[in-house]
Amino acid sequence: MIVPVSAVFAAVLGLLLLVLSGIVSRFRLKYKKSLGVTDDRDFEAAVRAQANLVEYAPLGLIMLAIAELNGVHSGLVYWTGMAFVVGRVLHAFGMINGRGGPHIARMIGILLTWAGILAIAVLLLWNVFQVYG
């Protein structure tokens, strides 16, 4: 069994995590702070952007892979995954550029993330209902 759609999204989110980790590492080196953050708002925003990705990405990717493995139409998995991944990218961008405050990319990003999770949850439930009645 292969899950090529989920694999592509996992790769993109993995790359995003590396970028965010690099940003956080630069702040950690700059402030010589291996744990926690300083009063620097940009540092705190970078840490939260990275942590937020780590909080949402695993569940989204697991749900996408299950849907793909269970035979949910690949187009639905693709577009739902695309909304989720674009949401994660926008959220990280908005979090860092908005310095943790309100930013349009951050707001759109979280809405796309939530919409992606909701959509894949509905698709999974619908798939189980269709298969097992």
Short mmCIF file of C-alpha atoms in Angstrom, two decimals:
data_model
loop_
_atom_site.label_atom_id
_atom_site.label_comp_id
_atom_site.label_asym_id
_atom_site.label_seq_id
_atom_site.Cartn_x
_atom_site.Cartn_y
_atom_site.Cartn_z
CA MET A 1 0.00 0.00 0.00
CA ILE A 2 1.26 3.44 -0.90
CA VAL A 3 -0.06 6.88 -0.02
CA PRO A 4 1.53 9.24 -2.55
CA VAL A 5 -0.77 12.19 -1.86
CA SER A 6 -0.17 12.08 1.89
CA ALA A 7 3.55 11.53 1.27
CA VAL A 8 3.84 14.77 -0.70
CA PHE A 9 2.04 16.74 2.01
CA ALA A 10 4.19 15.14 4.71
CA ALA A 11 7.32 16.14 2.77
CA VAL A 12 6.15 19.74 2.41
CA LEU A 13 5.29 19.99 6.11
CA GLY A 14 8.64 18.42 6.98
CA LEU A 15 10.41 21.10 4.97
CA LEU A 16 8.32 23.80 6.64
CA LEU A 17 9.30 22.39 10.04
CA LEU A 18 12.98 22.59 9.08
CA VAL A 19 12.59 26.23 8.02
CA LEU A 20 10.79 27.14 11.25
CA SER A 21 13.34 25.18 13.30
CA GLY A 22 16.15 27.10 11.61
CA ILE A 23 14.51 30.40 12.51
CA VAL A 24 14.09 29.30 16.14
CA SER A 25 17.68 28.03 16.27
CA ARG A 26 19.00 31.39 15.10
CA PHE A 27 17.18 33.09 17.98
CA ARG A 28 18.44 30.46 20.44
CA LEU A 29 22.02 31.07 19.30
CA LYS A 30 21.58 34.84 19.31
CA TYR A 31 20.28 34.90 22.88
CA LYS A 32 22.20 31.81 24.11
CA LYS A 33 18.89 30.43 25.32
CA SER A 34 18.47 26.67 24.91
CA LEU A 35 15.09 26.51 26.67
CA GLY A 36 12.23 28.96 26.78
CA VAL A 37 12.27 32.40 25.21
CA THR A 38 13.36 35.93 26.05
CA ASP A 39 11.31 39.12 26.04
CA ASP A 40 11.92 39.33 22.27
CA ARG A 41 8.48 39.17 20.66
CA ASP A 42 9.93 37.86 17.38
CA PHE A 43 11.65 35.00 19.20
CA GLU A 44 8.43 34.05 20.98
CA ALA A 45 6.43 34.23 17.73
CA ALA A 46 8.95 31.98 15.97
CA VAL A 47 8.80 29.41 18.77
CA ARG A 48 5.00 29.42 18.71
CA ALA A 49 4.88 29.13 14.91
CA GLN A 50 7.11 26.06 15.12
CA ALA A 51 5.16 24.57 18.05
CA ASN A 52 1.82 25.23 16.39
CA LEU A 53 2.94 23.29 13.31
CA VAL A 54 4.05 20.40 15.52
CA GLU A 55 0.67 20.48 17.29
CA TYR A 56 -1.47 20.34 14.14
CA ALA A 57 0.59 18.55 11.48
CA PRO A 58 0.65 15.02 12.94
CA LEU A 59 -3.12 14.71 13.28
CA GLY A 60 -3.76 16.22 9.85
CA LEU A 61 -1.25 13.92 8.17
CA ILE A 62 -2.51 10.82 9.99
CA MET A 63 -6.08 11.62 8.97
CA LEU A 64 -5.06 12.21 5.35
CA ALA A 65 -3.11 8.95 5.20
CA ILE A 66 -5.99 6.96 6.72
CA ALA A 67 -8.39 8.49 4.20
CA GLU A 68 -6.04 7.65 1.36
CA LEU A 69 -5.54 4.09 2.61
CA ASN A 70 -9.28 3.62 3.13
CA GLY A 71 -9.99 4.52 -0.47
CA VAL A 72 -11.42 8.01 -0.14
CA HIS A 73 -11.33 9.52 -3.63
CA SER A 74 -7.80 10.80 -4.23
CA GLY A 75 -9.05 14.16 -5.51
CA LEU A 76 -10.87 14.78 -2.23
CA VAL A 77 -7.81 13.76 -0.23
CA TYR A 78 -5.64 16.01 -2.42
CA TRP A 79 -7.78 19.16 -2.12
CA THR A 80 -8.40 18.65 1.59
CA GLY A 81 -4.69 18.11 2.13
CA MET A 82 -3.89 21.14 0.02
CA ALA A 83 -6.15 23.33 2.18
CA PHE A 84 -4.52 21.93 5.32
CA VAL A 85 -0.94 22.40 4.11
CA VAL A 86 -1.53 25.86 2.65
CA GLY A 87 -3.18 26.73 5.96
CA ARG A 88 -0.12 25.62 7.88
CA VAL A 89 2.22 27.62 5.62
CA LEU A 90 0.07 30.75 5.83
CA HIS A 91 -0.28 30.44 9.58
CA ALA A 92 3.49 30.18 10.07
CA PHE A 93 4.09 33.11 7.72
CA GLY A 94 1.50 35.26 9.48
CA MET A 95 2.68 34.29 12.93
CA ILE A 96 6.26 35.28 12.21
CA ASN A 97 5.54 38.38 10.12
CA GLY A 98 2.77 39.51 12.46
CA ARG A 99 5.15 39.02 15.40
CA GLY A 100 2.54 36.87 17.15
CA GLY A 101 -0.19 39.45 16.74
CA PRO A 102 -3.09 39.64 14.32
CA HIS A 103 -2.08 39.06 10.70
CA ILE A 104 -4.33 38.20 7.75
CA ALA A 105 -2.16 35.23 6.72
CA ARG A 106 -2.31 33.84 10.24
CA MET A 107 -6.10 34.14 10.33
CA ILE A 108 -6.60 32.60 6.89
CA GLY A 109 -4.08 29.92 7.78
CA ILE A 110 -5.89 28.75 10.88
CA LEU A 111 -9.24 28.81 9.09
CA LEU A 112 -7.83 26.66 6.28
CA THR A 113 -6.26 24.33 8.84
CA TRP A 114 -9.52 23.90 10.70
CA ALA A 115 -11.48 23.53 7.46
CA GLY A 116 -9.02 20.85 6.31
CA ILE A 117 -9.34 18.91 9.56
CA LEU A 118 -13.13 19.21 9.51
CA ALA A 119 -13.31 18.12 5.87
CA ILE A 120 -11.06 15.11 6.32
CA ALA A 121 -12.97 14.11 9.47
CA VAL A 122 -16.24 14.22 7.54
CA LEU A 123 -14.68 12.28 4.65
CA LEU A 124 -13.39 9.61 7.04
CA LEU A 125 -16.75 9.26 8.76
CA TRP A 126 -18.57 9.17 5.43
CA ASN A 127 -16.15 6.54 4.13
CA VAL A 128 -16.67 4.31 7.18
CA PHE A 129 -20.44 4.74 6.89
CA GLN A 130 -20.32 3.80 3.19
CA VAL A 131 -18.19 0.72 3.80
CA TYR A 132 -19.77 -0.58 7.03
CA GLY A 133 -23.25 0.97 6.83
#
